[in-house]
């Protein structure tokens, strides 16, 4: 039982390059989330998927797209990376939104955009 | 925008002392959760307290919730160096939207 896994762990991009962050969970959770964490800003929600087949914007969605590939996998894509997207990205999952169960987090992806 | 705001932003104590962190929020909630984040790691869930509960214990953790003041506190008793981490509160503001996390309290426990 691996929990929530994320790949890659580290990535360096040049401005304008694209990449996809992968996330998978093996807990049969319905809901999945992407956050970014910046110093002094706490966790900010980028996108979430309440259930398979649905996605919704969070607090800071600009510059990102997501795909809920199936119940297990939720990917985050940066189409044209910008230095402002330098951050640590966390994927999380839980059983659902109503009520809001505890979230399980992946280990994070550290992204630097130069 | 953050719903929960932790206070203090940083806290440094000696091993064996108690550590208290506070969280204030703005709107009514269904529940409030506390998480810990060790340096370079993802967040780990510590405890959940529902809006109709006033106090909850888990090992050395004690959480209180005052819905009239829209605030919660996390007490870690007899702290250890291994408790050094950032602690976040997260609120569930309504029945069908994601948790909202605060900015966290950085706790340093000095041996």
mmCIF file of C-alpha atoms in Angstrom:
data_model
loop_
_atom_site.group_PDB
_atom_site.id
_atom_site.type_symbol
_atom_site.label_atom_id
_atom_site.label_comp_id
_atom_site.label_asym_id
_atom_site.label_seq_id
_atom_site.Cartn_x
_atom_site.Cartn_y
_atom_site.Cartn_z
ATOM 1 C CA UNK A 1 0.000 0.000 0.000
ATOM 2 C CA UNK A 2 2.038 2.961 -1.293
ATOM 3 C CA UNK A 3 -0.532 5.682 -0.444
ATOM 4 C CA UNK A 4 -0.084 8.747 -2.670
ATOM 5 C CA UNK A 5 2.854 8.734 -5.064
ATOM 6 C CA UNK A 6 4.154 11.623 -7.162
ATOM 7 C CA UNK A 7 6.615 11.780 -10.021
ATOM 8 C CA UNK A 8 9.036 13.336 -10.579
ATOM 9 C CA UNK A 9 10.514 14.335 -7.198
ATOM 10 C CA UNK A 10 12.574 17.173 -8.700
ATOM 11 C CA UNK A 11 12.412 19.038 -11.989
ATOM 12 C CA UNK A 12 14.148 22.035 -13.524
ATOM 13 C CA UNK A 13 12.477 23.695 -16.495
ATOM 14 C CA UNK A 14 13.332 26.627 -18.696
ATOM 15 C CA UNK A 15 10.725 29.346 -19.170
ATOM 16 C CA UNK A 16 8.234 28.280 -21.823
ATOM 17 C CA UNK A 17 8.807 24.545 -21.490
ATOM 18 C CA UNK A 18 5.931 22.236 -20.630
ATOM 19 C CA UNK A 19 5.690 19.293 -18.303
ATOM 20 C CA UNK A 20 3.196 17.023 -16.565
ATOM 21 C CA UNK A 21 3.306 16.114 -12.894
ATOM 22 C CA UNK A 22 1.907 12.682 -12.190
ATOM 23 C CA UNK A 23 -0.005 11.587 -9.095
ATOM 24 C CA UNK A 24 -1.497 8.226 -8.200
ATOM 25 C CA UNK A 25 -3.241 6.832 -5.112
ATOM 26 C CA UNK A 26 -4.019 3.250 -4.201
ATOM 27 C CA UNK A 27 -6.532 3.896 -1.394
ATOM 28 C CA UNK A 28 -9.662 3.868 -3.603
ATOM 29 C CA UNK A 29 -10.236 7.531 -2.775
ATOM 30 C CA UNK A 30 -12.852 9.495 -4.652
ATOM 31 C CA UNK A 31 -11.321 12.977 -4.428
ATOM 32 C CA UNK A 32 -7.890 14.190 -5.455
ATOM 33 C CA UNK A 33 -6.172 17.573 -5.157
ATOM 34 C CA UNK A 34 -3.196 19.554 -6.412
ATOM 35 C CA UNK A 35 -1.598 22.191 -4.177
ATOM 36 C CA UNK A 36 1.393 24.439 -4.438
ATOM 37 C CA UNK A 37 3.411 25.510 -1.423
ATOM 38 C CA UNK A 38 5.496 28.659 -1.414
ATOM 39 C CA UNK A 39 7.451 30.135 1.511
ATOM 40 C CA UNK A 40 5.156 32.137 3.765
ATOM 41 C CA UNK A 41 2.072 31.310 1.689
ATOM 42 C CA UNK A 42 1.030 27.974 3.103
ATOM 43 C CA UNK A 43 -0.784 25.547 0.845
ATOM 44 C CA UNK A 44 -2.832 26.922 -2.040
ATOM 45 C CA UNK A 45 -5.243 24.761 -3.982
ATOM 46 C CA UNK A 46 -4.683 24.708 -7.743
ATOM 47 C CA UNK A 47 -7.299 22.221 -8.961
ATOM 48 C CA UNK A 48 -9.267 19.382 -7.486
ATOM 49 C CA UNK A 49 -11.318 16.446 -8.648
ATOM 50 C CA UNK A 50 -14.233 15.621 -6.381
ATOM 51 C CA UNK A 51 -14.851 12.348 -8.185
ATOM 52 C CA UNK A 52 -13.726 10.489 -11.268
ATOM 53 C CA UNK A 53 -14.778 12.457 -14.343
ATOM 54 C CA UNK A 54 -14.959 15.879 -12.661
ATOM 55 C CA UNK A 55 -12.409 18.641 -12.129
ATOM 56 C CA UNK A 56 -12.768 22.090 -10.611
ATOM 57 C CA UNK A 57 -10.606 25.158 -10.194
ATOM 58 C CA UNK A 58 -9.126 26.026 -6.857
ATOM 59 C CA UNK A 59 -7.619 29.263 -5.622
ATOM 60 C CA UNK A 60 -4.729 29.565 -8.122
ATOM 61 C CA UNK A 61 -5.572 27.683 -11.375
ATOM 62 C CA UNK A 62 -4.044 30.073 -13.933
ATOM 63 C CA UNK A 63 -1.252 28.500 -15.964
ATOM 64 C CA UNK A 64 -2.248 24.931 -15.096
ATOM 65 C CA UNK A 65 -4.446 22.174 -16.493
ATOM 66 C CA UNK A 66 -5.443 18.867 -14.943
ATOM 67 C CA UNK A 67 -6.676 15.473 -16.038
ATOM 68 C CA UNK A 68 -8.409 12.892 -13.865
ATOM 69 C CA UNK A 69 -7.263 9.939 -15.931
ATOM 70 C CA UNK A 70 -9.123 7.365 -13.834
ATOM 71 C CA UNK A 71 -9.990 6.919 -10.176
ATOM 72 C CA UNK A 72 -6.335 6.369 -9.252
ATOM 73 C CA UNK A 73 -4.544 9.038 -11.256
ATOM 74 C CA UNK A 74 -4.680 12.840 -11.365
ATOM 75 C CA UNK A 75 -2.120 14.751 -13.419
ATOM 76 C CA UNK A 76 -1.157 18.426 -13.427
ATOM 77 C CA UNK A 77 0.174 20.037 -16.600
ATOM 78 C CA UNK A 78 2.126 23.228 -17.038
ATOM 79 C CA UNK A 79 1.753 24.202 -20.687
ATOM 80 C CA UNK A 80 4.272 27.065 -20.723
ATOM 81 C CA UNK A 81 6.229 27.257 -17.502
ATOM 82 C CA UNK A 82 6.995 30.624 -15.915
ATOM 83 C CA UNK A 83 9.423 31.506 -13.086
ATOM 84 C CA UNK A 84 6.376 32.314 -10.908
ATOM 85 C CA UNK A 85 5.518 28.612 -11.024
ATOM 86 C CA UNK A 86 8.693 27.719 -9.140
ATOM 87 C CA UNK A 87 7.260 25.953 -6.108
ATOM 88 C CA UNK A 88 6.751 22.667 -4.332
ATOM 89 C CA UNK A 89 3.716 20.825 -5.651
ATOM 90 C CA UNK A 90 1.740 18.376 -3.537
ATOM 91 C CA UNK A 91 -0.914 15.944 -4.586
ATOM 92 C CA UNK A 92 -3.430 14.737 -2.016
ATOM 93 C CA UNK A 93 -6.463 12.486 -1.891
ATOM 94 C CA UNK A 94 -9.360 11.635 0.405
ATOM 95 C CA UNK A 95 -12.628 9.743 0.434
ATOM 96 C CA UNK A 96 -14.649 12.808 -0.496
ATOM 97 C CA UNK A 97 -15.832 16.331 0.141
ATOM 98 C CA UNK A 98 -19.018 15.814 2.109
ATOM 99 C CA UNK A 99 -17.997 15.521 4.846
ATOM 100 C CA UNK A 100 -14.387 16.452 4.288
ATOM 101 C CA UNK A 101 -12.379 13.463 5.370
ATOM 102 C CA UNK A 102 -8.697 13.657 6.240
ATOM 103 C CA UNK A 103 -6.401 14.156 3.296
ATOM 104 C CA UNK A 104 -3.406 11.976 2.469
ATOM 105 C CA UNK A 105 -0.473 13.754 0.850
ATOM 106 C CA UNK A 106 2.232 12.677 -1.529
ATOM 107 C CA UNK A 107 5.921 13.509 -0.943
ATOM 108 C CA UNK A 108 5.897 16.519 -3.271
ATOM 109 C CA UNK A 109 7.574 17.631 -6.501
ATOM 110 C CA UNK A 110 10.123 20.426 -6.280
ATOM 111 C CA UNK A 111 9.949 22.449 -9.487
ATOM 112 C CA UNK A 112 12.328 25.213 -10.477
ATOM 113 C CA UNK A 113 11.646 27.328 -13.564
ATOM 114 C CA UNK A 114 14.614 29.373 -14.780
ATOM 115 C CA UNK B 1 -7.587 33.087 0.281
ATOM 116 C CA UNK B 2 -6.753 31.310 3.529
ATOM 117 C CA UNK B 3 -9.643 30.583 5.856
ATOM 118 C CA UNK B 4 -7.515 29.557 8.814
ATOM 119 C CA UNK B 5 -4.720 31.660 10.251
ATOM 120 C CA UNK B 6 -2.267 30.100 12.670
ATOM 121 C CA UNK B 7 -0.619 31.963 15.495
ATOM 122 C CA UNK B 8 2.241 32.267 16.229
ATOM 123 C CA UNK B 9 4.029 31.980 12.893
ATOM 124 C CA UNK B 10 7.035 30.469 14.661
ATOM 125 C CA UNK B 11 7.593 28.971 18.098
ATOM 126 C CA UNK B 12 10.778 27.774 19.747
ATOM 127 C CA UNK B 13 10.694 25.770 22.992
ATOM 128 C CA UNK B 14 12.860 23.437 25.066
ATOM 129 C CA UNK B 15 12.318 19.710 25.023
ATOM 130 C CA UNK B 16 9.809 18.706 27.707
ATOM 131 C CA UNK B 17 7.863 21.965 27.540
ATOM 132 C CA UNK B 18 4.341 22.244 26.172
ATOM 133 C CA UNK B 19 3.680 23.889 22.806
ATOM 134 C CA UNK B 20 0.440 25.684 22.023
ATOM 135 C CA UNK B 21 -0.595 26.812 18.560
ATOM 136 C CA UNK B 22 -3.756 28.655 17.677
ATOM 137 C CA UNK B 23 -5.917 28.810 14.584
ATOM 138 C CA UNK B 24 -8.588 31.385 13.808
ATOM 139 C CA UNK B 25 -11.037 31.147 10.946
ATOM 140 C CA UNK B 26 -13.687 33.319 9.389
ATOM 141 C CA UNK B 27 -16.779 31.343 8.406
ATOM 142 C CA UNK B 28 -18.781 28.559 9.988
ATOM 143 C CA UNK B 29 -17.281 25.104 9.603
ATOM 144 C CA UNK B 30 -18.232 21.449 9.605
ATOM 145 C CA UNK B 31 -14.915 20.360 11.077
ATOM 146 C CA UNK B 32 -11.375 21.525 11.659
ATOM 147 C CA UNK B 33 -8.276 19.421 11.110
ATOM 148 C CA UNK B 34 -4.644 19.733 12.158
ATOM 149 C CA UNK B 35 -1.725 18.504 10.058
ATOM 150 C CA UNK B 36 2.030 18.237 10.599
ATOM 151 C CA UNK B 37 4.701 18.721 7.950
ATOM 152 C CA UNK B 38 8.259 17.640 8.556
ATOM 153 C CA UNK B 39 10.884 19.479 6.552
ATOM 154 C CA UNK B 40 10.865 18.388 2.911
ATOM 155 C CA UNK B 41 7.874 16.075 3.333
ATOM 156 C CA UNK B 42 4.176 16.037 2.618
ATOM 157 C CA UNK B 43 1.572 16.887 5.248
ATOM 158 C CA UNK B 44 0.381 14.231 7.666
ATOM 159 C CA UNK B 45 -3.050 14.316 9.296
ATOM 160 C CA UNK B 46 -2.989 14.575 13.102
ATOM 161 C CA UNK B 47 -6.525 15.037 14.352
ATOM 162 C CA UNK B 48 -10.026 16.080 13.263
ATOM 163 C CA UNK B 49 -12.498 17.862 15.526
ATOM 164 C CA UNK B 50 -16.110 18.290 14.500
ATOM 165 C CA UNK B 51 -18.042 21.516 14.964
ATOM 166 C CA UNK B 52 -20.147 19.986 17.751
ATOM 167 C CA UNK B 53 -17.075 18.895 19.736
ATOM 168 C CA UNK B 54 -15.180 21.123 22.144
ATOM 169 C CA UNK B 55 -12.102 19.072 22.928
ATOM 170 C CA UNK B 56 -10.332 16.038 21.573
ATOM 171 C CA UNK B 57 -7.242 14.114 22.635
ATOM 172 C CA UNK B 58 -4.829 11.892 20.774
ATOM 173 C CA UNK B 59 -1.743 10.772 22.649
ATOM 174 C CA UNK B 60 0.195 13.923 23.579
ATOM 175 C CA UNK B 61 -2.063 16.091 21.421
ATOM 176 C CA UNK B 62 -5.008 18.052 22.735
ATOM 177 C CA UNK B 63 -7.214 20.074 20.425
ATOM 178 C CA UNK B 64 -9.911 22.502 21.480
ATOM 179 C CA UNK B 65 -12.518 24.201 19.345
ATOM 180 C CA UNK B 66 -14.507 27.318 20.211
ATOM 181 C CA UNK B 67 -17.020 27.918 17.424
ATOM 182 C CA UNK B 68 -18.320 31.103 19.079
ATOM 183 C CA UNK B 69 -14.845 32.631 18.769
ATOM 184 C CA UNK B 70 -14.078 30.797 15.522
ATOM 185 C CA UNK B 71 -10.822 29.512 16.933
ATOM 186 C CA UNK B 72 -8.998 26.294 17.728
ATOM 187 C CA UNK B 73 -5.845 25.441 19.611
ATOM 188 C CA UNK B 74 -3.418 22.553 19.350
ATOM 189 C CA UNK B 75 -1.471 21.651 22.473
ATOM 190 C CA UNK B 76 1.493 19.292 22.321
ATOM 191 C CA UNK B 77 2.486 18.186 25.794
ATOM 192 C CA UNK B 78 5.990 17.157 26.879
ATOM 193 C CA UNK B 79 7.443 18.088 23.507
ATOM 194 C CA UNK B 80 10.302 16.165 21.927
ATOM 195 C CA UNK B 81 12.903 17.132 19.341
ATOM 196 C CA UNK B 82 11.005 14.905 16.891
ATOM 197 C CA UNK B 83 7.996 17.254 17.181
ATOM 198 C CA UNK B 84 9.995 19.893 15.281
ATOM 199 C CA UNK B 85 7.838 20.558 12.215
ATOM 200 C CA UNK B 86 5.303 22.951 10.742
ATOM 201 C CA UNK B 87 1.724 22.589 11.912
ATOM 202 C CA UNK B 88 -1.264 23.577 9.811
ATOM 203 C CA UNK B 89 -4.928 23.904 10.581
ATOM 204 C CA UNK B 90 -7.437 23.177 7.829
ATOM 205 C CA UNK B 91 -11.098 24.057 7.863
ATOM 206 C CA UNK B 92 -14.023 22.478 6.092
ATOM 207 C CA UNK B 93 -16.106 25.584 5.373
ATOM 208 C CA UNK B 94 -19.136 23.905 3.845
ATOM 209 C CA UNK B 95 -20.392 20.506 2.883
ATOM 210 C CA UNK B 96 -19.052 20.275 -0.623
ATOM 211 C CA UNK B 97 -15.845 22.273 -1.026
ATOM 212 C CA UNK B 98 -12.240 21.357 -0.334
ATOM 213 C CA UNK B 99 -10.380 21.981 2.897
ATOM 214 C CA UNK B 100 -8.752 25.379 3.255
ATOM 215 C CA UNK B 101 -5.306 25.387 4.870
ATOM 216 C CA UNK B 102 -3.701 28.106 6.931
ATOM 217 C CA UNK B 103 -0.111 29.272 6.537
ATOM 218 C CA UNK B 104 1.182 27.188 9.417
ATOM 219 C CA UNK B 105 3.185 27.497 12.625
ATOM 220 C CA UNK B 106 6.850 26.469 12.542
ATOM 221 C CA UNK B 107 7.682 24.685 15.795
ATOM 222 C CA UNK B 108 11.283 24.140 16.853
ATOM 223 C CA UNK B 109 11.897 21.901 19.858
ATOM 224 C CA UNK B 110 15.429 22.274 21.179
ATOM 225 C CA UNK B 111 17.011 19.310 22.920
#
